[in-house]
Amino acid sequence: MSEGTMQRAAQREERAQRAQEAPRAKRPNRALVCAIAVPVMLLAAACSSSDSGSGGGAKQTTAGDVKGSVSPSPTVQAAAYAKLPQACKVLSDKTLGELVPKGAKSGKESASSDLSTRAGCSWNSLDNNGVKGSQFRWLNVSLLRFESDVTRGTGEKQAHEFYQRQVQDARNAANAQNAKSEPASGTGDEATVVRYDLKKKEGAFKQQTVVARVENVVVTLDYNGAGLAGDSTPDANDLTKAAEKAAKEAVSAVTTANGASGGGAPSTSSSSSASKSPAKSASPSKSASNG
């Protein structure tokens, strides 16, 4: 894997970590004002015959005249997904054999302080063709899950915002040439594939980045290939198709891990989130934290 590719992946992991390390929202204090019961006071006074007929007697105050008030605690819709699948298991052996034929068993899990909110795995493949050169492939899958929070919003909203930033970062990759991006259909609730060329001293690299969101989880899949030492440059269209197929599989792994049926199809509405998790609004919950 080229140094530039590794650096971009590391930067993306760092941005993903920062996205979830915002200060945890503090639960607001509930203001509880007790009802004040004012004792009835009877005022007796000597009155003249003219005063007693004026109807100016003292008014009695009862407990019901002073009402107590309770400020309701803010709530936010609970996030649809509560966990992530094991990152190195989101792709089948068959898929890994197609994308990284010489490195299907080389999966290396990314460091994370909380695998329920942030996880990742990468694979390397170098197919040596002797005097003809060699074919290099690198694959990385990262998963980021957001929890609902009264300050930062629902997990789905946070995931959508992070999804947009990931797509923008891929489009603005340093030294990228011939960059193109387009929607990736049938992959989660929203997905984009970004592809471009990278010229390195080792050879011409073809880079594909697929960013997909399903409910409150964002999946980012990076896949690149190059022909080294004189071997031919891989076809970018073939690499893109392979990357999109793998991204769909990763999204399906997320839904399956949370008890929903796989397939990677978009959810129909926000109400579908409630059917995949307890059907209730969450009290102020903690924002996801990652190492």
mmCIF file of C-alpha atoms in Angstrom, residues 101-291:
data_model
loop_
_atom_site.group_PDB
_atom_site.id
_atom_site.type_symbol
_atom_site.label_atom_id
_atom_site.label_comp_id
_atom_site.label_asym_id
_atom_site.label_seq_id
_atom_site.Cartn_x
_atom_site.Cartn_y
_atom_site.Cartn_z
ATOM 1 C CA PRO A 101 -7.143 -12.699 -3.856
ATOM 2 C CA LYS A 102 -3.740 -13.017 -2.199
ATOM 3 C CA GLY A 103 -4.743 -11.412 1.059
ATOM 4 C CA ALA A 104 -8.192 -12.747 1.979
ATOM 5 C CA LYS A 105 -6.801 -13.982 5.308
ATOM 6 C CA SER A 106 -4.724 -10.882 5.998
ATOM 7 C CA GLY A 107 -7.476 -8.854 7.675
ATOM 8 C CA LYS A 108 -6.127 -6.481 10.318
ATOM 9 C CA GLU A 109 -8.595 -4.937 12.746
ATOM 10 C CA SER A 110 -8.319 -1.206 13.439
ATOM 11 C CA ALA A 111 -7.675 -0.018 16.989
ATOM 12 C CA SER A 112 -10.798 1.166 18.825
ATOM 13 C CA SER A 113 -11.700 1.857 22.430
ATOM 14 C CA ASP A 114 -15.339 0.935 21.792
ATOM 15 C CA LEU A 115 -16.098 -1.580 19.057
ATOM 16 C CA SER A 116 -19.827 -0.925 19.389
ATOM 17 C CA THR A 117 -19.371 2.586 17.997
ATOM 18 C CA ARG A 118 -16.241 2.498 15.812
ATOM 19 C CA ALA A 119 -14.606 -0.436 14.039
ATOM 20 C CA GLY A 120 -12.532 -1.124 10.945
ATOM 21 C CA CYS A 121 -10.505 -3.736 9.080
ATOM 22 C CA SER A 122 -8.001 -3.665 6.199
ATOM 23 C CA TRP A 123 -6.561 -6.239 3.803
ATOM 24 C CA ASN A 124 -3.520 -6.272 1.469
ATOM 25 C CA SER A 125 -2.972 -8.401 -1.608
ATOM 26 C CA LEU A 126 0.112 -8.707 -3.820
ATOM 27 C CA ASP A 127 -0.158 -11.139 -6.726
ATOM 28 C CA ASN A 128 3.346 -11.672 -8.133
ATOM 29 C CA ASN A 129 3.419 -12.510 -11.840
ATOM 30 C CA GLY A 130 7.169 -12.884 -12.102
ATOM 31 C CA VAL A 131 8.825 -10.954 -14.933
ATOM 32 C CA LYS A 132 5.440 -9.505 -15.892
ATOM 33 C CA GLY A 133 5.239 -7.623 -12.620
ATOM 34 C CA SER A 134 2.565 -7.891 -9.955
ATOM 35 C CA GLN A 135 -0.960 -6.822 -9.107
ATOM 36 C CA PHE A 136 -1.495 -4.904 -5.873
ATOM 37 C CA ARG A 137 -4.819 -4.483 -4.080
ATOM 38 C CA TRP A 138 -5.709 -2.726 -0.832
ATOM 39 C CA LEU A 139 -9.110 -2.818 0.868
ATOM 40 C CA ASN A 140 -10.304 -1.011 3.983
ATOM 41 C CA VAL A 141 -13.733 -0.967 5.637
ATOM 42 C CA SER A 142 -14.573 1.424 8.469
ATOM 43 C CA LEU A 143 -17.814 1.548 10.469
ATOM 44 C CA LEU A 144 -19.023 4.431 12.613
ATOM 45 C CA ARG A 145 -22.208 4.371 14.701
ATOM 46 C CA PHE A 146 -23.865 7.423 16.250
ATOM 47 C CA GLU A 147 -26.087 7.480 19.321
ATOM 48 C CA SER A 148 -28.973 9.885 19.742
ATOM 49 C CA ASP A 149 -28.260 12.827 22.002
ATOM 50 C CA VAL A 150 -30.456 15.747 23.081
ATOM 51 C CA THR A 151 -27.699 18.244 22.292
ATOM 52 C CA ARG A 152 -26.353 16.831 19.028
ATOM 53 C CA GLY A 153 -29.599 15.405 17.669
ATOM 54 C CA THR A 154 -30.698 11.954 16.593
ATOM 55 C CA GLY A 155 -28.182 9.307 15.651
ATOM 56 C CA GLU A 156 -29.545 9.338 12.099
ATOM 57 C CA LYS A 157 -29.028 13.118 11.789
ATOM 58 C CA GLN A 158 -25.448 12.890 13.044
ATOM 59 C CA ALA A 159 -24.729 9.977 10.705
ATOM 60 C CA HIS A 160 -26.112 11.919 7.720
ATOM 61 C CA GLU A 161 -23.882 14.896 8.500
ATOM 62 C CA PHE A 162 -20.815 12.672 8.852
ATOM 63 C CA TYR A 163 -21.723 10.861 5.616
ATOM 64 C CA GLN A 164 -21.701 14.185 3.771
ATOM 65 C CA ARG A 165 -18.293 15.104 5.199
ATOM 66 C CA GLN A 166 -16.831 11.726 4.205
ATOM 67 C CA VAL A 167 -18.038 12.123 0.631
ATOM 68 C CA GLN A 168 -16.611 15.639 0.445
ATOM 69 C CA ASP A 169 -13.259 14.477 1.817
ATOM 70 C CA ALA A 170 -13.066 11.746 -0.812
ATOM 71 C CA ARG A 171 -13.851 14.230 -3.586
ATOM 72 C CA ASN A 172 -11.107 16.556 -2.351
ATOM 73 C CA ALA A 173 -8.386 13.929 -1.959
ATOM 74 C CA ALA A 174 -4.892 15.328 -2.479
ATOM 75 C CA ASN A 175 -3.274 14.667 -5.868
ATOM 76 C CA ALA A 176 -6.421 13.015 -7.206
ATOM 77 C CA GLN A 177 -6.783 13.026 -10.984
ATOM 78 C CA ASN A 178 -9.865 12.444 -13.131
ATOM 79 C CA ALA A 179 -12.114 12.413 -10.054
ATOM 80 C CA LYS A 180 -15.725 11.307 -10.566
ATOM 81 C CA SER A 181 -18.563 10.678 -8.144
ATOM 82 C CA GLU A 182 -22.063 9.282 -8.486
ATOM 83 C CA PRO A 183 -24.800 7.782 -6.298
ATOM 84 C CA ALA A 184 -24.504 4.104 -5.457
ATOM 85 C CA SER A 185 -28.020 2.703 -5.727
ATOM 86 C CA GLY A 186 -29.453 0.024 -3.457
ATOM 87 C CA THR A 187 -26.879 0.570 -0.725
ATOM 88 C CA GLY A 188 -28.375 1.640 2.594
ATOM 89 C CA ASP A 189 -30.345 4.883 2.930
ATOM 90 C CA GLU A 190 -27.841 6.909 0.887
ATOM 91 C CA ALA A 191 -24.539 6.079 -0.760
ATOM 92 C CA THR A 192 -21.952 7.678 -3.060
ATOM 93 C CA VAL A 193 -18.991 6.222 -4.896
ATOM 94 C CA VAL A 194 -15.982 8.453 -5.605
ATOM 95 C CA ARG A 195 -13.245 7.280 -7.971
ATOM 96 C CA TYR A 196 -10.022 8.851 -9.150
ATOM 97 C CA ASP A 197 -6.475 8.133 -10.347
ATOM 98 C CA LEU A 198 -3.310 8.497 -8.316
ATOM 99 C CA LYS A 199 0.139 8.604 -9.848
ATOM 100 C CA LYS A 200 2.795 7.167 -7.536
ATOM 101 C CA LYS A 201 6.396 6.178 -8.036
ATOM 102 C CA GLU A 202 5.319 2.541 -7.636
ATOM 103 C CA GLY A 203 2.750 2.803 -10.432
ATOM 104 C CA ALA A 204 -0.653 4.126 -11.459
ATOM 105 C CA PHE A 205 -3.246 3.516 -8.734
ATOM 106 C CA LYS A 206 -7.007 3.372 -9.272
ATOM 107 C CA GLN A 207 -8.857 4.479 -6.136
ATOM 108 C CA GLN A 208 -12.502 3.790 -5.270
ATOM 109 C CA THR A 209 -14.231 5.104 -2.125
ATOM 110 C CA VAL A 210 -17.804 4.107 -1.348
ATOM 111 C CA VAL A 211 -19.501 5.981 1.494
ATOM 112 C CA ALA A 212 -22.863 4.620 2.624
ATOM 113 C CA ARG A 213 -25.263 5.400 5.456
ATOM 114 C CA VAL A 214 -27.820 3.028 6.889
ATOM 115 C CA GLU A 215 -29.874 4.550 9.713
ATOM 116 C CA ASN A 216 -27.354 5.807 12.321
ATOM 117 C CA VAL A 217 -24.309 3.963 10.914
ATOM 118 C CA VAL A 218 -21.859 5.149 8.238
ATOM 119 C CA VAL A 219 -19.831 2.616 6.249
ATOM 120 C CA THR A 220 -16.756 3.824 4.337
ATOM 121 C CA LEU A 221 -15.086 1.353 1.991
ATOM 122 C CA ASP A 222 -11.772 2.191 0.295
ATOM 123 C CA TYR A 223 -10.460 -0.039 -2.461
ATOM 124 C CA ASN A 224 -7.522 0.580 -4.757
ATOM 125 C CA GLY A 225 -5.428 -1.386 -7.189
ATOM 126 C CA ALA A 226 -2.319 -0.979 -9.294
ATOM 127 C CA GLY A 227 -0.130 -2.895 -11.702
ATOM 128 C CA LEU A 228 3.419 -2.809 -10.360
ATOM 129 C CA ALA A 229 6.808 -3.521 -11.906
ATOM 130 C CA GLY A 230 5.472 -3.417 -15.458
ATOM 131 C CA ASP A 231 2.157 -5.196 -14.975
ATOM 132 C CA SER A 232 -0.923 -3.630 -16.548
ATOM 133 C CA THR A 233 -3.071 -1.093 -14.691
ATOM 134 C CA PRO A 234 -6.358 -2.633 -13.523
ATOM 135 C CA ASP A 235 -9.595 -1.510 -15.137
ATOM 136 C CA ALA A 236 -11.233 1.214 -13.028
ATOM 137 C CA ASN A 237 -14.765 0.114 -13.932
ATOM 138 C CA ASP A 238 -14.079 -3.403 -12.693
ATOM 139 C CA LEU A 239 -12.663 -2.085 -9.428
ATOM 140 C CA THR A 240 -15.650 0.226 -8.932
ATOM 141 C CA LYS A 241 -18.167 -2.574 -9.447
ATOM 142 C CA ALA A 242 -16.279 -4.744 -6.977
ATOM 143 C CA ALA A 243 -16.163 -1.924 -4.414
ATOM 144 C CA GLU A 244 -19.896 -1.225 -4.704
ATOM 145 C CA LYS A 245 -20.727 -4.900 -4.306
ATOM 146 C CA ALA A 246 -18.559 -5.106 -1.191
ATOM 147 C CA ALA A 247 -20.144 -1.941 0.269
ATOM 148 C CA LYS A 248 -23.633 -3.454 -0.108
ATOM 149 C CA GLU A 249 -22.420 -6.542 1.701
ATOM 150 C CA ALA A 250 -20.985 -4.452 4.538
ATOM 151 C CA VAL A 251 -24.245 -2.515 4.907
ATOM 152 C CA SER A 252 -26.169 -5.795 5.040
ATOM 153 C CA ALA A 253 -23.845 -6.985 7.796
ATOM 154 C CA VAL A 254 -24.767 -3.912 9.858
ATOM 155 C CA THR A 255 -28.517 -4.506 9.538
ATOM 156 C CA THR A 256 -28.154 -8.225 10.233
ATOM 157 C CA ALA A 257 -26.073 -7.572 13.355
ATOM 158 C CA ASN A 258 -28.957 -5.514 14.710
ATOM 159 C CA GLY A 259 -31.626 -8.120 14.074
ATOM 160 C CA ALA A 260 -32.927 -6.727 10.776
ATOM 161 C CA SER A 261 -33.012 -8.596 7.483
ATOM 162 C CA GLY A 262 -29.993 -8.061 5.243
ATOM 163 C CA GLY A 263 -29.898 -6.914 1.626
ATOM 164 C CA GLY A 264 -28.690 -3.356 2.020
ATOM 165 C CA ALA A 265 -31.959 -1.837 0.767
ATOM 166 C CA PRO A 266 -32.876 1.634 2.031
ATOM 167 C CA SER A 267 -35.230 1.890 4.978
ATOM 168 C CA THR A 268 -38.668 3.189 4.035
ATOM 169 C CA SER A 269 -39.038 5.882 6.679
ATOM 170 C CA SER A 270 -37.952 7.057 10.077
ATOM 171 C CA SER A 271 -40.693 4.887 11.543
ATOM 172 C CA SER A 272 -38.755 1.847 10.381
ATOM 173 C CA SER A 273 -36.095 2.857 12.871
ATOM 174 C CA ALA A 274 -38.510 2.349 15.695
ATOM 175 C CA SER A 275 -39.310 -1.166 14.512
ATOM 176 C CA LYS A 276 -35.641 -2.118 14.674
ATOM 177 C CA SER A 277 -35.169 -0.813 18.200
ATOM 178 C CA PRO A 278 -37.356 -0.316 21.267
ATOM 179 C CA ALA A 279 -40.339 1.771 20.165
ATOM 180 C CA LYS A 280 -39.811 4.691 22.506
ATOM 181 C CA SER A 281 -38.189 8.070 22.703
ATOM 182 C CA ALA A 282 -34.866 8.156 24.432
ATOM 183 C CA SER A 283 -34.223 10.326 27.438
ATOM 184 C CA PRO A 284 -31.071 12.403 27.104
ATOM 185 C CA SER A 285 -28.568 9.684 26.131
ATOM 186 C CA LYS A 286 -24.830 9.777 26.002
ATOM 187 C CA SER A 287 -23.173 10.539 22.717
ATOM 188 C CA ALA A 288 -21.022 7.805 21.216
ATOM 189 C CA SER A 289 -17.461 7.826 22.429
ATOM 190 C CA ASN A 290 -14.534 6.266 20.661
ATOM 191 C CA GLY A 291 -10.913 5.823 21.133
#
